[in-house]
């Protein structure tokens, strides 16, 4: 009994002594949590450095954009070829990703050897060899006559500018083929493949093994957004927010970043962690000074690290009684698989003895215990270092998502991770300790990285095909300079037609005389009522003008006009208007006052004097009966009479463009054009009387309400009139009419977008081809959503939220497409406005015989005011098409009511002067 105890005591004492001895010797390799947290912080800083545009060139952790933007969504399908080069084994595969929805992947693969003379020989020979293996594989699998897309898993650092290209930055691990560094490996391989006339493959994607691993795992677990390799080499990738990736344009969504963390420390950042053993190992490697973090961690180096340590300990007399064998002196004699075997739970000690004996050593029991502990320390340090870097990535993900807790999955692969008995457990434990606020699932990639690479390829080939289709649609909205110049010149022709007596009746652009003969001169004064009907809001206003510029006081009330009134009878409409006026007068305590009134009426009216105007036809959302062909002033007067409560002196009928021009003209006398980009689209400008054949007299100027919204109604711009415009037109209140307006104004842009979205969905290019009832509901896509969606400050997530509010369930990619569609539609609108405006300013310049014209345009309308890019594009287009004109766009802050009051003031003065005469 005593002997047994003694024996046990002896054993545990022996173990303890050996462990203490090794611990002392490798003191520097044991990393405390404090140190790990410090390394984690350093790695976080390195990531930031690698992501920054200015700091990337000198960063050792390269943070390479991969152009992989989304994890698989299960809709991938097709048949693909795959190559997997750079890990411990080289494979060629055929991957069949199943029919939609079933998530079924079938793979057939074949390993090929990678002899040293090939991977360290001439670069072109390496790629010839790879192409030969591919050709051989296709032959044996009977694939020779199929054209298949190929995904290349290439596990080395590559700088990518697109998915199907990668410049090799440097070889790592065991590879060192000459003449490839700095070149695009996809073209190298393509060139080699072309030599085989009997096979036809298209390399669609280059992916790092970490990316392949992440994608493989994400196919089964959509939470997977990190991929880690702990194999021959070590590395990790993760999904980063585009807004943080300086090196790639765009802020939308996420992109996978290949960190290439193996190079962490190459700039000296880990010198305090590295030991003399690490330095010795590095000196004997293929790439001294490089991949210093990798050399402390990965499978290619762990065994060697153990060998160097054992040799040192033997030399110091701490092992094998100071004896060394020649095998122990030989580089590479201890491999990572040996380390793993020595650390096995039960057989470990026996394995150690066997391995050491095979190395020509005669280990004692104590030696075996010590050696086993060396292995533990070395592999533990490896796991610890990996954990620190991974913890940094997880923290970054959590912070990017602004979450207090992150739930995520890490896809894992690599022989060290897979065959080492303790490694995964240790790694997981440390990670969880370092980032307690992350719930991490580690998912082993059972099928390597090729399944993931096939997913990337599948997405790439689908995206390629879809992109072509989407581009085809968007191209319809992209106007060339020539097309815009053509619009400009046709608009100009229409202006002339409209102004001339003989052509006027046939002209689509009506060029209506307004009987407004001058812009404000500052002498206007008095108290006026104004109505503002036809834009988004109906307003009644009281305007007090004191003489002297800028001094105007306004009081107004907004009223809604219900749809049934807009589209009811004329009598109902005008009764409603008078009702609103009565409310306003009541509200202002003005019931008895007989004020002069200016009526902004934003529809085409043929005027014979300032206070007479026959409605030619309704536009936009109005369709009240018995109005067209009638005098609007008379209708208003009659309605006032019908009510028999108050009397008003209706002095002027004013289009909103004219009101806007006058409002702005009150501040800037150079303002001789009024532009509306709102519910409708229209423009007015000051024309020489001598050019206006419809009105007697040749002296001075008169404002012309162009009613350019009708431009194109004669088919003159049918070449840019798309199927979507046609659809919108067909569904409108006035089919065939106001075509230019329907391509440019707020009432229609949203509908155009909606028509495109419907078509793209039908073509399965959006919303996974699922047509919702919402999407087909007319009018859900208001133009204000365009303005919101196109705001640069808006993250993609917010775009998704807007779409969600509309009842459209979109993915990130959908949101990107929707935003592009909005952009294309609004851009075309702004450019068309630009072409129209260029036509008028050029006309004015030429009519006045000027080399250079300086002119101000008063602008109003919700589209102009709310859209983030509209005014810029409009301005750019005018500049380009009318380079000899200096056009200032001036936003009308006060609406057209003020302008209408100014016109009324002048008209009233004239009226009185006539009376006095
Ligand atoms: C394999 C992947 O499973 O693991 C490869 O398919 C990857 O793409 C490799 O390179 C990494 O591990 P190792 O140990 O082979 O380098
Ligand atoms: C307002 C003017 O500011 O803008 C109206 O006062 C004009 O007269 C309107 O019709 C145009 O914009 P929208 O977007 O309301 O049609
Ligand atoms: C090396 C390569 C890297 C790869 C890793 C794992 O670190 O540089 O690209 O991902 O090994 O194979
Ligand atoms: C419509 C009207 C026009 C108005 C414009 C802007 O085009 O026909 O008169 O100016 O909308 O509101």
mmCIF file of C-alpha atoms in Angstrom, residues 16 56 69 114 146 184 194 227 259 264 269 338 345 369 394 437 536 538 549 564-565 583 597 687 734 756 782 830 877:
data_model
loop_
_atom_site.group_PDB
_atom_site.id
_atom_site.type_symbol
_atom_site.label_atom_id
_atom_site.label_comp_id
_atom_site.label_asym_id
_atom_site.label_seq_id
_atom_site.Cartn_x
_atom_site.Cartn_y
_atom_site.Cartn_z
ATOM 1 C CA UNK A 16 5.531 18.423 -11.701
ATOM 2 C CA UNK A 56 -2.879 50.625 -46.322
ATOM 3 C CA UNK A 69 -20.544 40.874 -51.186
ATOM 4 C CA UNK A 114 2.221 19.331 -55.872
ATOM 5 C CA UNK A 146 -19.071 21.427 -71.639
ATOM 6 C CA UNK A 184 -2.775 38.520 -62.147
ATOM 7 C CA UNK A 194 -6.149 28.197 -73.474
ATOM 8 C CA UNK A 227 -13.836 32.268 -42.029
ATOM 9 C CA UNK A 259 -7.313 40.014 -43.529
ATOM 10 C CA UNK A 264 0.659 40.541 -38.474
ATOM 11 C CA UNK A 269 4.573 45.007 -33.892
ATOM 12 C CA UNK A 338 3.739 14.558 -34.523
ATOM 13 C CA UNK A 345 -5.061 12.431 -24.298
ATOM 14 C CA UNK A 369 6.749 14.206 -20.037
ATOM 15 C CA UNK A 394 -15.545 39.609 -33.566
ATOM 16 C CA UNK A 437 -20.257 39.659 -25.214
ATOM 17 C CA UNK A 536 -49.213 69.779 -54.149
ATOM 18 C CA UNK A 538 -54.015 74.585 -52.372
ATOM 19 C CA UNK A 549 -37.594 95.519 -52.369
ATOM 20 C CA UNK A 564 -63.543 63.549 -55.699
ATOM 21 C CA UNK A 565 -63.577 67.338 -55.998
ATOM 22 C CA UNK A 583 -62.757 80.132 -44.193
ATOM 23 C CA UNK A 597 -57.023 89.025 -55.795
ATOM 24 C CA UNK A 687 -39.840 87.060 -74.623
ATOM 25 C CA UNK A 734 -54.620 62.207 -69.855
ATOM 26 C CA UNK A 756 -39.427 49.295 -63.847
ATOM 27 C CA UNK A 782 -44.302 58.372 -54.477
ATOM 28 C CA UNK A 830 -32.950 66.372 -64.406
ATOM 29 C CA UNK A 877 -26.582 69.742 -68.024
#
